[in-house]
């Protein structure tokens, strides 16, 4: 039998920063601050990420580029790797992302790249805790309740087993 399946997901769109809950606006403000610390001389695209941990601690990341281009790393992975290395067991509950083109924040939200999505969902999976994604743009802010929805039919730990289900 052949079946046609459809995957949908819901997300929230806010038009104004003032519509956000205070904890969300605070995390976004931290991501914007982190973008200022990016090292992005090659692309001029400066990204900041802020990860909220269960304990209330916030850790930051920014993109760090390299003359050998593939050696650069994105803001989201910098922040998550820092959280794992320095706050083991303190599970991430949200990540905010903001990006600047040069010195100006993008008007539309910037969504994590595929590599970063893969890393965020690994953290969701192993911690059994959804990670909310807050995407900042000057004219629009998106809130996605779980990173997993950004990567349908994802490859995860379960995929490594012989009899996994998809
Ligand atoms: N970048 C991030 O930091 N996060 C993303 O999700 C997408 C892209 C960085 C990588 C590179 O330094 C620059 O943005 C341009 O792609």
Short mmCIF file of N, CA, C and O and ligand atoms in Angstrom, two decimals, residues 39-40 42-48 62-66 69 72-78 97-99 110-114 116-117, ligand 1:
data_model
loop_
_atom_site.label_atom_id
_atom_site.label_comp_id
_atom_site.label_asym_id
_atom_site.label_seq_id
_atom_site.Cartn_x
_atom_site.Cartn_y
_atom_site.Cartn_z
N UNK A 39 32.96 36.89 15.50
CA UNK A 39 34.17 37.12 14.70
C UNK A 39 33.79 36.68 13.29
O UNK A 39 33.80 35.48 12.98
N UNK A 40 33.38 37.63 12.49
CA UNK A 40 32.86 37.29 11.16
C UNK A 40 33.44 38.21 10.08
O UNK A 40 32.70 38.89 9.36
N UNK A 42 34.80 37.49 7.33
CA UNK A 42 34.68 37.00 5.95
C UNK A 42 33.27 37.20 5.40
O UNK A 42 33.10 37.59 4.24
N UNK A 43 32.26 36.93 6.24
CA UNK A 43 30.88 37.09 5.76
C UNK A 43 30.28 38.44 6.16
O UNK A 43 29.34 38.91 5.52
N UNK A 44 30.79 39.02 7.24
CA UNK A 44 30.17 40.25 7.75
C UNK A 44 28.81 39.98 8.37
O UNK A 44 28.07 40.90 8.71
N UNK A 45 28.46 38.71 8.51
CA UNK A 45 27.16 38.30 9.07
C UNK A 45 27.41 37.84 10.50
O UNK A 45 28.04 36.81 10.73
N UNK A 46 26.95 38.64 11.44
CA UNK A 46 27.28 38.38 12.84
C UNK A 46 26.07 37.82 13.57
O UNK A 46 25.02 38.47 13.64
N UNK A 47 26.25 36.61 14.07
CA UNK A 47 25.13 35.90 14.69
C UNK A 47 25.39 35.73 16.18
O UNK A 47 26.52 35.46 16.60
N UNK A 48 24.34 35.89 16.96
CA UNK A 48 24.44 35.67 18.41
C UNK A 48 23.39 34.67 18.84
O UNK A 48 22.27 34.64 18.30
N UNK A 62 28.58 33.02 19.74
CA UNK A 62 28.53 33.82 18.52
C UNK A 62 29.30 33.06 17.44
O UNK A 62 30.07 32.14 17.76
N UNK A 63 29.06 33.43 16.19
CA UNK A 63 29.79 32.71 15.14
C UNK A 63 31.26 33.14 15.14
O UNK A 63 31.60 34.30 15.40
N UNK A 64 32.11 32.16 14.89
CA UNK A 64 33.55 32.38 14.89
C UNK A 64 34.07 31.84 13.56
O UNK A 64 34.11 30.62 13.36
N UNK A 65 34.40 32.74 12.66
CA UNK A 65 34.83 32.32 11.32
C UNK A 65 36.33 32.07 11.27
O UNK A 65 37.06 32.35 12.23
N UNK A 66 36.76 31.53 10.15
CA UNK A 66 38.17 31.15 10.00
C UNK A 66 38.58 31.35 8.54
O UNK A 66 37.76 31.16 7.63
N UNK A 69 37.55 28.49 5.51
CA UNK A 69 36.12 28.74 5.74
C UNK A 69 35.37 27.62 6.48
O UNK A 69 34.63 27.91 7.41
N UNK A 72 35.07 27.44 10.40
CA UNK A 72 34.25 28.37 11.20
C UNK A 72 33.11 27.62 11.88
O UNK A 72 32.76 26.51 11.50
N UNK A 73 32.55 28.26 12.90
CA UNK A 73 31.44 27.62 13.61
C UNK A 73 30.32 28.62 13.85
O UNK A 73 30.57 29.82 14.03
N UNK A 74 29.10 28.11 13.84
CA UNK A 74 27.92 28.96 14.02
C UNK A 74 27.71 29.32 15.49
O UNK A 74 28.17 28.61 16.41
N UNK A 75 26.94 30.38 15.69
CA UNK A 75 26.65 30.88 17.03
C UNK A 75 25.91 29.84 17.89
O UNK A 75 26.22 29.64 19.07
N UNK A 76 24.94 29.17 17.29
CA UNK A 76 24.12 28.22 18.05
C UNK A 76 24.96 27.07 18.60
O UNK A 76 24.81 26.65 19.76
N UNK A 77 25.85 26.56 17.75
CA UNK A 77 26.67 25.42 18.21
C UNK A 77 27.72 25.87 19.21
O UNK A 77 28.07 25.11 20.12
N UNK A 78 28.21 27.08 19.05
CA UNK A 78 29.17 27.61 20.04
C UNK A 78 28.49 27.66 21.41
O UNK A 78 29.06 27.22 22.42
N UNK A 97 18.11 33.41 18.90
CA UNK A 97 19.08 33.67 17.83
C UNK A 97 18.79 35.04 17.20
O UNK A 97 17.63 35.35 16.90
N UNK A 98 19.84 35.82 17.04
CA UNK A 98 19.70 37.13 16.40
C UNK A 98 20.91 37.33 15.49
O UNK A 98 22.01 36.83 15.79
N UNK A 99 20.73 38.03 14.40
CA UNK A 99 21.85 38.20 13.46
C UNK A 99 21.91 39.62 12.91
O UNK A 99 20.88 40.27 12.71
N UNK A 110 16.35 35.06 11.57
CA UNK A 110 17.28 34.12 10.95
C UNK A 110 17.10 32.77 11.63
O UNK A 110 17.09 32.66 12.86
N UNK A 111 16.91 31.76 10.81
CA UNK A 111 16.63 30.42 11.31
C UNK A 111 17.92 29.60 11.35
O UNK A 111 18.80 29.80 10.50
N UNK A 112 18.06 28.71 12.32
CA UNK A 112 19.32 27.96 12.42
C UNK A 112 19.59 27.09 11.18
O UNK A 112 18.66 26.54 10.60
N UNK A 113 20.84 26.97 10.81
CA UNK A 113 21.20 26.13 9.66
C UNK A 113 20.97 24.66 10.00
O UNK A 113 20.76 24.30 11.16
N UNK A 114 21.06 23.82 9.00
CA UNK A 114 20.80 22.39 9.20
C UNK A 114 21.71 21.74 10.22
O UNK A 114 21.27 20.94 11.06
N UNK A 116 23.15 23.16 12.76
CA UNK A 116 22.77 23.61 14.10
C UNK A 116 21.47 22.95 14.54
O UNK A 116 21.33 22.55 15.70
N UNK A 117 20.52 22.79 13.62
CA UNK A 117 19.27 22.10 13.97
C UNK A 117 19.59 20.70 14.46
O UNK A 117 19.03 20.22 15.44
N1 LIG B 1 25.74 31.31 10.88
C1 LIG B 1 25.42 31.11 12.20
O1 LIG B 1 26.18 31.49 13.10
N2 LIG B 1 24.26 30.47 12.47
C2 LIG B 1 23.39 29.99 11.54
O2 LIG B 1 22.41 29.33 11.89
C3 LIG B 1 23.61 30.29 10.14
C4 LIG B 1 24.91 30.89 9.77
C5 LIG B 1 27.01 31.96 10.56
C6 LIG B 1 28.01 31.08 9.89
C7 LIG B 1 28.86 32.09 9.14
O3 LIG B 1 29.87 32.57 10.02
C8 LIG B 1 27.91 33.23 8.83
O4 LIG B 1 26.77 33.04 9.68
C9 LIG B 1 27.43 33.28 7.38
O5 LIG B 1 26.90 32.07 6.99
#
